[in-house]
Short mmCIF file of C-alpha atoms in Angstrom, two decimals:
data_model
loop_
_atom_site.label_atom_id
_atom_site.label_comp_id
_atom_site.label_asym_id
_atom_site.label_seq_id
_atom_site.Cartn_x
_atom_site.Cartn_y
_atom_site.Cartn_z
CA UNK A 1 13.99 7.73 3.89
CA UNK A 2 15.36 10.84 2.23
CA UNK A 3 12.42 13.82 2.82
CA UNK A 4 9.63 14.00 0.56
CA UNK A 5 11.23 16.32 -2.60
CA UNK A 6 8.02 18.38 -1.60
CA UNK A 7 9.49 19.20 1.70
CA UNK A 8 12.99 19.57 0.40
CA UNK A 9 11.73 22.22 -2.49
CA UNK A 10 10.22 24.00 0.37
CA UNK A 11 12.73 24.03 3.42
CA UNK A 12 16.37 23.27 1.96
CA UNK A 13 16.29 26.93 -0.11
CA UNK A 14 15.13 28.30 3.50
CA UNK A 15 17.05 26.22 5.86
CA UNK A 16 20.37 29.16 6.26
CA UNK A 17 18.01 31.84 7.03
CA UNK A 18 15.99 29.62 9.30
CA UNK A 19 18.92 28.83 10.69
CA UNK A 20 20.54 32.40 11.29
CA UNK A 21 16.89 33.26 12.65
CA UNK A 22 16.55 30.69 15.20
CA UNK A 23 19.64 29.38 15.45
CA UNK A 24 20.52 25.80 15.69
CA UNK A 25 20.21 22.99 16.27
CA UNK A 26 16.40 22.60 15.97
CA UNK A 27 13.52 19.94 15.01
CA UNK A 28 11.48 21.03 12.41
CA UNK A 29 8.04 19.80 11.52
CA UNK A 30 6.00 19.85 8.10
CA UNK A 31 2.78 20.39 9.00
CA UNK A 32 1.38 20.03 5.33
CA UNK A 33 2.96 16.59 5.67
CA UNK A 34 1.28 15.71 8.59
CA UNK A 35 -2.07 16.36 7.80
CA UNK A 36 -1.55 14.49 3.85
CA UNK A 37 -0.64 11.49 5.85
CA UNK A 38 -3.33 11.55 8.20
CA UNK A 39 -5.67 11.72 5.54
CA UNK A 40 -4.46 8.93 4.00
CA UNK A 41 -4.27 7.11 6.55
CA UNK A 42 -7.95 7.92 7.87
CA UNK A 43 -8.70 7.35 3.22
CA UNK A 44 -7.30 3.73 3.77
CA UNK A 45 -9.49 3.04 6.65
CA UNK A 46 -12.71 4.37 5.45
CA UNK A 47 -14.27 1.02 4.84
CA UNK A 48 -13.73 -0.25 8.16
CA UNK A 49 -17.05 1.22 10.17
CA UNK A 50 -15.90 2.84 13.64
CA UNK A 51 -12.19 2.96 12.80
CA UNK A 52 -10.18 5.37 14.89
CA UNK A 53 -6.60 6.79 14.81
CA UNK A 54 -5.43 7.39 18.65
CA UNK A 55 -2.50 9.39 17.67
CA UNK A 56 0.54 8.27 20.18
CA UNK A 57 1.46 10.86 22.26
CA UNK A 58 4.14 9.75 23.44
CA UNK A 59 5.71 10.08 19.74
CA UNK A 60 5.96 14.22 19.54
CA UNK A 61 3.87 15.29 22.87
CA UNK A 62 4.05 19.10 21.62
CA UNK A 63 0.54 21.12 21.84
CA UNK A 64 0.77 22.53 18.61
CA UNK A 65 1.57 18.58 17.07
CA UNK A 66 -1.65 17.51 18.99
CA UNK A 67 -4.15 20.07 17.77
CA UNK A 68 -3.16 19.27 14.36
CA UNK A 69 -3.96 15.34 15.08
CA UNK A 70 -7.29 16.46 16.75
CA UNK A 71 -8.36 18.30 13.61
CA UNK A 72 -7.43 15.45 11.43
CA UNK A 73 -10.27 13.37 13.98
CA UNK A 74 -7.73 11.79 15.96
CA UNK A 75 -8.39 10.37 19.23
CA UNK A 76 -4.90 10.07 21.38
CA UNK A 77 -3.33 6.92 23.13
CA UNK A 78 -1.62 8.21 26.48
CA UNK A 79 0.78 6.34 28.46
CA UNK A 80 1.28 9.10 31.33
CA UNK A 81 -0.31 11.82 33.47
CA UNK A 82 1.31 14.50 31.29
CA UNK A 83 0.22 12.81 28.32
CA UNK A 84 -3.49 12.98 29.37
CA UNK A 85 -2.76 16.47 30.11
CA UNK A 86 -1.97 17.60 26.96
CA UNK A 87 -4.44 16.13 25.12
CA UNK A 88 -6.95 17.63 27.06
CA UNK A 89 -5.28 20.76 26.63
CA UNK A 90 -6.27 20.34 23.19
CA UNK A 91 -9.38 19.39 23.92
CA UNK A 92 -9.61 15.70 24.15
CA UNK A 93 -12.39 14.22 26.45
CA UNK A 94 -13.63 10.72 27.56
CA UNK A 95 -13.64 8.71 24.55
CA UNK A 96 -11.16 10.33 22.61
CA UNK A 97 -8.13 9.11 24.98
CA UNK A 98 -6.86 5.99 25.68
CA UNK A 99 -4.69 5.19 28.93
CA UNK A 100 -2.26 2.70 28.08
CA UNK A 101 -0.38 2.37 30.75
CA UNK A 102 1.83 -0.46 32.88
CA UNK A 103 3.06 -0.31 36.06
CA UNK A 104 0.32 2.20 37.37
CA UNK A 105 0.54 3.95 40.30
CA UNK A 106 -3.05 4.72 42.23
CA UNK A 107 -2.70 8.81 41.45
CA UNK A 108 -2.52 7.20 37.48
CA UNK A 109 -5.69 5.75 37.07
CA UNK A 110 -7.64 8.65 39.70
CA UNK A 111 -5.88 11.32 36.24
CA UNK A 112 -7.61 8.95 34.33
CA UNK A 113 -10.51 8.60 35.43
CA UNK A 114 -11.09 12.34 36.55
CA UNK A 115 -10.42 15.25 33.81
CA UNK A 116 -13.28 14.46 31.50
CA UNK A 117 -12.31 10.63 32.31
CA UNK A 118 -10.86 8.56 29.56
CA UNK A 119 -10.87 4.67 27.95
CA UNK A 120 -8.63 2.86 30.59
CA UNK A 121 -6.45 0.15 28.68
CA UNK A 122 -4.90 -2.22 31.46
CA UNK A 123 -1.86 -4.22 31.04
CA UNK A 124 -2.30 -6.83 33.89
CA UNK A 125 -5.27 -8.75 35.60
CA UNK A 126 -3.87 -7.59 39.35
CA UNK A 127 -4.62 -3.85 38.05
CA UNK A 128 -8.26 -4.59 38.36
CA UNK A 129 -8.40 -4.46 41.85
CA UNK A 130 -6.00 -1.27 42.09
CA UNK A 131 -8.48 0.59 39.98
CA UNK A 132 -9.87 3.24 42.03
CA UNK A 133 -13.16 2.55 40.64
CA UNK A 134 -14.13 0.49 38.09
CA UNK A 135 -15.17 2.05 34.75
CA UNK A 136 -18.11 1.27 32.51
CA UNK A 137 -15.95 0.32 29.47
CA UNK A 138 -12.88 -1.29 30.00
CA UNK A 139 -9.96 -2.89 27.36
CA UNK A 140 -7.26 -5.06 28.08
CA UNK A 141 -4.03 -5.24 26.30
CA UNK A 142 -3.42 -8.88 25.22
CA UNK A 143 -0.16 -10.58 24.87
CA UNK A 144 0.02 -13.86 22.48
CA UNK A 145 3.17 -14.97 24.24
CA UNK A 146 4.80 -17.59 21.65
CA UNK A 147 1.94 -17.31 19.61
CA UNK A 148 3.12 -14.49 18.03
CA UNK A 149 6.82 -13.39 17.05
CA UNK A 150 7.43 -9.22 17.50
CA UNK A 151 10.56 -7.39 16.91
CA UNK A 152 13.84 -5.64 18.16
CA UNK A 153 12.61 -2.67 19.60
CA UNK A 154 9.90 -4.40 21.80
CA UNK A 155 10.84 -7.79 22.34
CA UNK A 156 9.74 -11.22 21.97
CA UNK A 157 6.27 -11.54 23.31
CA UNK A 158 7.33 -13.59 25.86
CA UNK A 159 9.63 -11.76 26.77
CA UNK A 160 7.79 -8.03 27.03
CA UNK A 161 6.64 -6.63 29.90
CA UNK A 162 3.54 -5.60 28.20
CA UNK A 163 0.29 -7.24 28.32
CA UNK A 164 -2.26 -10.06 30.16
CA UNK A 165 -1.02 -13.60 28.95
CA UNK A 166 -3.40 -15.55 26.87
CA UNK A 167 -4.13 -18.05 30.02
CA UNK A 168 -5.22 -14.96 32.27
CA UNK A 169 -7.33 -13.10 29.81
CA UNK A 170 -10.55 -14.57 29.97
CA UNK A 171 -10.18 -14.00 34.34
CA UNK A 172 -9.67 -10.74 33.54
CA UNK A 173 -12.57 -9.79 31.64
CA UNK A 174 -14.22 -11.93 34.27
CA UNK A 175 -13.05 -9.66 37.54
CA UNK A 176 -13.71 -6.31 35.78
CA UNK A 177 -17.44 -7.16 34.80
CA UNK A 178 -17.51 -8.28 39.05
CA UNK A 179 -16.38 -4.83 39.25
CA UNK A 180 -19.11 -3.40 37.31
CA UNK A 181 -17.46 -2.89 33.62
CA UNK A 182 -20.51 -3.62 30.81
CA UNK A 183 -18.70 -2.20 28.18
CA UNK A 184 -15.38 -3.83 26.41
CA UNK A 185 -12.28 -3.52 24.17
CA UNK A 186 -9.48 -5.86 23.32
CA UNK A 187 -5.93 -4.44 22.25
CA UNK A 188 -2.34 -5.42 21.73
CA UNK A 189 0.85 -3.74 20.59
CA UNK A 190 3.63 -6.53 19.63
CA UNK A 191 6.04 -4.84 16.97
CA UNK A 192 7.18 -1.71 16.36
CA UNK A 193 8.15 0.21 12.99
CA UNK A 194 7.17 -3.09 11.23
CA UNK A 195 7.77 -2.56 7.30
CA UNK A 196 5.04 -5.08 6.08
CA UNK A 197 1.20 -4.68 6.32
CA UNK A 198 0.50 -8.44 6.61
CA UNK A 199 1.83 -8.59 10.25
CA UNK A 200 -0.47 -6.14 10.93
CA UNK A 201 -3.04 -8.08 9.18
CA UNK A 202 -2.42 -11.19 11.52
CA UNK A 203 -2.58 -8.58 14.60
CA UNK A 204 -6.31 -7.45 13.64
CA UNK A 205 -7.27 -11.79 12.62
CA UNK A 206 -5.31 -12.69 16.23
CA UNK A 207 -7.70 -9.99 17.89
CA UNK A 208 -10.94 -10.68 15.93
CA UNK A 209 -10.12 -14.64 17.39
CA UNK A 210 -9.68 -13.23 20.60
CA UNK A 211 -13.01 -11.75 20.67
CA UNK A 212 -15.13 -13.98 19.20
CA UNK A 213 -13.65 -16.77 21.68
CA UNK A 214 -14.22 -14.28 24.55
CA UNK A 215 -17.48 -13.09 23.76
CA UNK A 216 -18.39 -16.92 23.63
CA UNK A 217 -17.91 -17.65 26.70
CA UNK A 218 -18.47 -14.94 28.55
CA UNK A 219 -21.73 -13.84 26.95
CA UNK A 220 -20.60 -10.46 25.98
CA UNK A 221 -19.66 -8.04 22.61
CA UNK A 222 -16.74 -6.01 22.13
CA UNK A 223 -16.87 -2.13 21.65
CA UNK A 224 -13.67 -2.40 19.59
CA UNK A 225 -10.31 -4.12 19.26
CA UNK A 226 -7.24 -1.79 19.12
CA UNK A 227 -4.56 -3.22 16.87
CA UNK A 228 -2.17 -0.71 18.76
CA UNK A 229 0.46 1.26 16.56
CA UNK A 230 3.33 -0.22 15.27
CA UNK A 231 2.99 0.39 11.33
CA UNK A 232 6.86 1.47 9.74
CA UNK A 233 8.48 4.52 7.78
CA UNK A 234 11.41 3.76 5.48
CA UNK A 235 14.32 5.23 7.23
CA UNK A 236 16.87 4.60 4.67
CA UNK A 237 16.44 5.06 1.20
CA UNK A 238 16.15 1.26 -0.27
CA UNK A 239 13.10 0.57 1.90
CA UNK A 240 9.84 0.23 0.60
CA UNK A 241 7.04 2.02 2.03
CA UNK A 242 4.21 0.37 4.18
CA UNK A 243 1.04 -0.75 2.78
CA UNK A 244 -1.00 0.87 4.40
CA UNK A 245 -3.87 1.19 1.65
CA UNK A 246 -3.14 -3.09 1.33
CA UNK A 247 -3.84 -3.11 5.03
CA UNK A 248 -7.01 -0.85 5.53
CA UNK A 249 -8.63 -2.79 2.17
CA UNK A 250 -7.45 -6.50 3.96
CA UNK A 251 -8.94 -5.03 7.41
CA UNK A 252 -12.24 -4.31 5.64
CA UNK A 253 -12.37 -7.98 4.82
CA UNK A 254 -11.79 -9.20 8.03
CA UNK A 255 -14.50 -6.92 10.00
CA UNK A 256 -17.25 -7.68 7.15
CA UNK A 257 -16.57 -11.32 7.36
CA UNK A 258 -16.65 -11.10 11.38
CA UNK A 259 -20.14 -9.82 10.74
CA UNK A 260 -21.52 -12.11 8.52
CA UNK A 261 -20.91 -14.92 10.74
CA UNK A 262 -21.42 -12.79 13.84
CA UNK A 263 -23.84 -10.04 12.87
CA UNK A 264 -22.39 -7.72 14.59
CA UNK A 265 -18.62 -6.66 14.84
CA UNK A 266 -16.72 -4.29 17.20
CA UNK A 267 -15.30 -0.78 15.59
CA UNK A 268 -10.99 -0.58 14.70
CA UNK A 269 -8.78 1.44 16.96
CA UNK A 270 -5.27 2.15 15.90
CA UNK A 271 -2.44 4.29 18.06
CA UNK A 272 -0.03 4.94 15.14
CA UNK A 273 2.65 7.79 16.15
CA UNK A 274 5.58 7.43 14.18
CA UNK A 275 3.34 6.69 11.27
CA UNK A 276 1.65 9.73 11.34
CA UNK A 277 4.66 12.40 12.32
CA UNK A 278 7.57 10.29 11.58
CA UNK A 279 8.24 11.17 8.29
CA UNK A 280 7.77 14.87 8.66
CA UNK A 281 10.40 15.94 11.22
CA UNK A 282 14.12 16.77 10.60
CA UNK A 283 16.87 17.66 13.01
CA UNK A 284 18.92 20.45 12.07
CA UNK A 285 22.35 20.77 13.73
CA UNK A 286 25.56 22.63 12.57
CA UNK A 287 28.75 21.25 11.90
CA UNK A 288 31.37 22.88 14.11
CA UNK A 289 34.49 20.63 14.28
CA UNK A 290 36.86 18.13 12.50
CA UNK A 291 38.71 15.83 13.96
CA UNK A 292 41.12 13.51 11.79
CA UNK A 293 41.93 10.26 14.00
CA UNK A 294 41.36 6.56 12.66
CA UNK A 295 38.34 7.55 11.51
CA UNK A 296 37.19 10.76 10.12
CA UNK A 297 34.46 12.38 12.30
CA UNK A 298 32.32 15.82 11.62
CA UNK A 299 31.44 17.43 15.51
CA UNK A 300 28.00 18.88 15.50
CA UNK A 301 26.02 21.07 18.10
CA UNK A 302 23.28 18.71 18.17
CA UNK A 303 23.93 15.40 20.72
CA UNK A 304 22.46 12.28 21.54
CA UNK A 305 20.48 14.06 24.01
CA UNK A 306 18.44 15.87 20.89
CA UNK A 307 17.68 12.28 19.28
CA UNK A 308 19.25 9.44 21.18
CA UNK A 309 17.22 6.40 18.44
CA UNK A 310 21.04 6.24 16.80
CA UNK A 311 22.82 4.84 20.52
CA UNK A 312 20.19 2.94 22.02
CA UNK A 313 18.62 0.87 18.65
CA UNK A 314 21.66 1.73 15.83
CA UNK A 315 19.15 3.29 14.13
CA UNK A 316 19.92 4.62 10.72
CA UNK A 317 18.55 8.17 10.08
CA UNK A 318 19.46 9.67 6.63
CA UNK A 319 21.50 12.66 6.52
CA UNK A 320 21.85 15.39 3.98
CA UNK A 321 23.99 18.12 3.52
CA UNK A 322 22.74 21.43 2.28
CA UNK A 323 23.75 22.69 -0.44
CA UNK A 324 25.67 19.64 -0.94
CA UNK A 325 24.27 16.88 -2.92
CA UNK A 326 25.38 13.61 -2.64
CA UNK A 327 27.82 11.98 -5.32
CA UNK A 328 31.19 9.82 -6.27
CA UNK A 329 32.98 11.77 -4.02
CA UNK A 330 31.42 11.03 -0.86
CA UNK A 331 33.59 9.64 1.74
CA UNK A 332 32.92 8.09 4.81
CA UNK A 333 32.62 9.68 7.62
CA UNK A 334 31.38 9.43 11.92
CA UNK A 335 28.66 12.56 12.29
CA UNK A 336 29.04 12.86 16.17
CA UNK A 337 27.90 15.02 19.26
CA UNK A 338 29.57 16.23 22.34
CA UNK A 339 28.12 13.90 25.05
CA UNK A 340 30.77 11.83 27.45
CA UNK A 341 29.88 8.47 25.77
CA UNK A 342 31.14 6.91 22.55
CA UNK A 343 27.55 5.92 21.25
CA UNK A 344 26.93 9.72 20.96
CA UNK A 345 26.61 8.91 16.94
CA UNK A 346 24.22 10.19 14.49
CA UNK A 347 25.87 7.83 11.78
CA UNK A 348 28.55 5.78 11.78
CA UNK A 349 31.07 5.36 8.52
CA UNK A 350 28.12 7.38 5.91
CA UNK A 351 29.44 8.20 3.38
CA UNK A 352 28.53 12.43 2.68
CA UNK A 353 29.68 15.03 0.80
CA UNK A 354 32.49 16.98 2.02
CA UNK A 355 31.64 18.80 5.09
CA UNK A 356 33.00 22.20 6.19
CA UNK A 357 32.60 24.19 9.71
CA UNK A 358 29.77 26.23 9.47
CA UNK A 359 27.65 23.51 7.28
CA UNK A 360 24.08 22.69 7.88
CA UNK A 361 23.05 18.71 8.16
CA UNK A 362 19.41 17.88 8.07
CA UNK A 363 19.17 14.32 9.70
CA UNK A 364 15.68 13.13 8.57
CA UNK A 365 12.97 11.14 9.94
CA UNK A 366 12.84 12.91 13.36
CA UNK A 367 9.29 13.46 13.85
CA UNK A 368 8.25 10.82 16.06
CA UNK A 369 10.31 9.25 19.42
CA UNK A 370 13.30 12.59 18.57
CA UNK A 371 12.52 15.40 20.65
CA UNK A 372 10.38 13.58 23.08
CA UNK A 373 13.25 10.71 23.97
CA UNK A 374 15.44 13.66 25.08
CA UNK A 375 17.90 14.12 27.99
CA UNK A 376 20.49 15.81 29.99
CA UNK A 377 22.93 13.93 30.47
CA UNK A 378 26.50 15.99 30.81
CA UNK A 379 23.62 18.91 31.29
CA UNK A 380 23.17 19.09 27.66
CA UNK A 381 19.72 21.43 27.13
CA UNK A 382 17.10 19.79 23.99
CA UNK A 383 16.35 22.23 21.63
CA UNK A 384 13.80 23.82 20.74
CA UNK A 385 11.19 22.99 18.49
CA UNK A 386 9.12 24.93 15.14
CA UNK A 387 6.72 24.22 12.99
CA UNK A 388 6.61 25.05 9.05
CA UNK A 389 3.04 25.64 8.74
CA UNK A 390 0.90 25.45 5.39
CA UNK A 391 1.21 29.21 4.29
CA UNK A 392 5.04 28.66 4.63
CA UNK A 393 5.94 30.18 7.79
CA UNK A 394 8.24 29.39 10.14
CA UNK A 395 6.75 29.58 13.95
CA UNK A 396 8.68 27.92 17.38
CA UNK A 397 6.54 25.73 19.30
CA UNK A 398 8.83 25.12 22.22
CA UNK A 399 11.48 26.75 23.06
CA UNK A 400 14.91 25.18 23.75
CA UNK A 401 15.61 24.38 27.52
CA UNK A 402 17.92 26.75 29.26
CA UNK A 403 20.80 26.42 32.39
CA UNK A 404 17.79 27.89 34.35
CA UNK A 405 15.17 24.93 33.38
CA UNK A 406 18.04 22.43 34.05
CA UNK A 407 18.84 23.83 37.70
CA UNK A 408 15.07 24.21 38.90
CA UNK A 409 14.68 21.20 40.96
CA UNK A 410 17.81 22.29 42.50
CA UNK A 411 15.63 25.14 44.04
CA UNK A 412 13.31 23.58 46.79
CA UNK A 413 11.87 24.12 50.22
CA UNK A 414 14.91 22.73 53.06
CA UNK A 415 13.24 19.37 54.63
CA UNK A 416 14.75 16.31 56.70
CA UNK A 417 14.12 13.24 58.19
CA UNK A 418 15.19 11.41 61.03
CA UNK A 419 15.10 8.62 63.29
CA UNK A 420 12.81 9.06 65.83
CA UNK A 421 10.78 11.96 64.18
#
């Protein structure tokens, strides 16, 4: 979706002498954004007692990004070793991460476990046995197969790699309570940037079924169920926004009727990322050559490698250019990096105002799964990232990668192997 018209009162007048300051190109957060939408988001919950945001880390895994999601009484879903250790960095502890992860190596779930511990979230019934030692609480993440439809960017239930299938879940439960576990939680992820709340509101009635057929049988209650992440931004301008007030006010329904007939009812855990940050990022890049062929394409310094959603999903990201509003003169253009591959395409045929060398394009909507998706390929460096804070300053919070960063690993200790040795 175009940015807010708070942001764009607030950065677009700045954006050339950001840009002659830092130089480009650049991600840019709004961290007044940020926090109004995790307030909202915590507002539309409120009724739902024991709901929890996990912010994804794995959306914008930047320190500064983190501590902002901690103060808004965020808990944070981690999929990775490095995740875990920047949450703690931020201060995270025990119940306030969640390890999501599949295919886990041994090392994994020993980061897990050690470093304050964490929630361990396991995608398979053979990783119960793997687990180094077997927590108190323990969740599972649950997948419907064809019980459930989910969408293009993570696949047909059936189909995903994620997830214990509905014939193995009750075993599961059943060889981690062998193992010791005592305490529980149920979750599932099956769609991602999904546009309307009531698929979300079949996730949390799926899970709630879930439970109440497990705890049946195996003669035990649920902690919480964690309806993973998942909930949409409107990326281009004609789509609606998400619900999300419709869903927290449907989810209070659900949990209070689960408690009537239950009298008791586990807590709401959520891992929205792109949600929370989505919204509230732009890439700025610099326009820096023409080229008239069959199709008209604008060159910027910016590449795939800086936000690669555009070649791997054909996502659209909206594009302005400043000092340039949009009009009956737009013409179509390609807005295109400098990477060896013909998907490196931040639109394709958009129609913008006329572009000169030298212009600045915001691309919008960059906050979540941008910076952190990066690459080198063709040894292109990401850039760096800032922050516009609250009192309308402009600070870096990572710097952009250099030559020297790239060729590191190059510089190692000699060492060999050979038959015999």
């Amino acid at each position: 979706m175009p940015v807010s018209d708070s942001l764009r009162q607030r950065l677009y007048p700045l954006l050339p002498q950001i840009a002659k300051h830092f130089g480009t190109p650049f991600h840019l957060y709004d961290e007044a954004g940020i926090r109004a939408t995790g307030e909202r988001l915590n507002r539309a919950f409120a009724g739902v007692p024991g709901f929890r945001e996990y912010y994804a880390a794995k959306a914008l895994p930047n320190p500064r990004i983190l501590a902002i999601a901690r103060d808004l009484g965020f808990g944070f879903d981690c999929s990775s070793v490095a995740e875990l250790q920047l949450a703690r960095g931020v201060g995270a502890r025990g119940n306030d991460l969640m390890f999501t992860s599949n295919n886990t190596a041994p090392d994994e779930f020993d980061a897990a476990l050690d470093g304050g511990g964490s929630i361990l979230n396991l995608d398979d019934l053979s990783l119960v046995a793997k687990v180094p030692r077997m927590p108190e609480q323990i969740c599972f993440r649950y997948n419907p197969g064809p019980a459930r439809s989910g969408n293009a960017i993570i696949g047909n239930p059936v189909e995903a790699k994620y997830g214990v299938p509905h014939e193995c879940i009750e075993d599961a439960f059943r060889a981690a309570i062998a193992r010791g576990a005592r305490r529980f939680g149920l979750h599932t992820m099956l769609a991602s940037n999904e546009l309307d709340y009531r698929y979300m509101v079949e996730t949390i009635a799926m899970l709630l079924s879930v439970v109440h057929m497990l705890s049946d049988k195996l003669a035990i209650r649920f902690d919480f169920v964690n309806m993973g992440g998942g909930l949409g931004i409107p990326y281009r301008p004609e789509d609606a926004e998400f619900d999300v007030q419709a869903l927290g006010a449907q989810a209070a329904t659900q949990f209070a009727q689960f408690r009537a007939q239950h009298g008791w009812a586990p807590a709401l855990f959520m891992e929205s990322g792109r949600y929370v940050t989505g919204p509230h990022g732009v890439l700025v890049t610099r326009a820096i050559n023409h080229k008239h062929s069959y199709r008209e394409y604008v060159g910027v310094d910016a590449c795939m490698s800086s936000l690669m959603r555009p070649g791997m999903y054909g996502a659209y990201h909206h594009i302005d250019v400043v000092g340039k509003p949009s009009g009956a003169g737009d013409a179509p253009v390609d807005v295109v990096g400098s990477l060896c591959e013909n998907n490196d395409k931040f639109a394709i045929q958009r129609p913008l105002p006329a572009v000169a060398d030298g212009d600045l394009l915001v691309i919008h909507d960059t906050g979540a799964h941008g910076h952190a998706m990066g690459f080198n390929y063709n040894g292109r460096l990401r850039p760096q990232e800032l922050l516009l804070t609250q009192d309308g300053r402009v600070e870096r919070i990572r710097r952009a990668e250099t030559l020297q960063d790239h060729f590191a690993t190059l510089h190692f200790a000699p060492d060999a192997w050979q038959p015999g040795s």
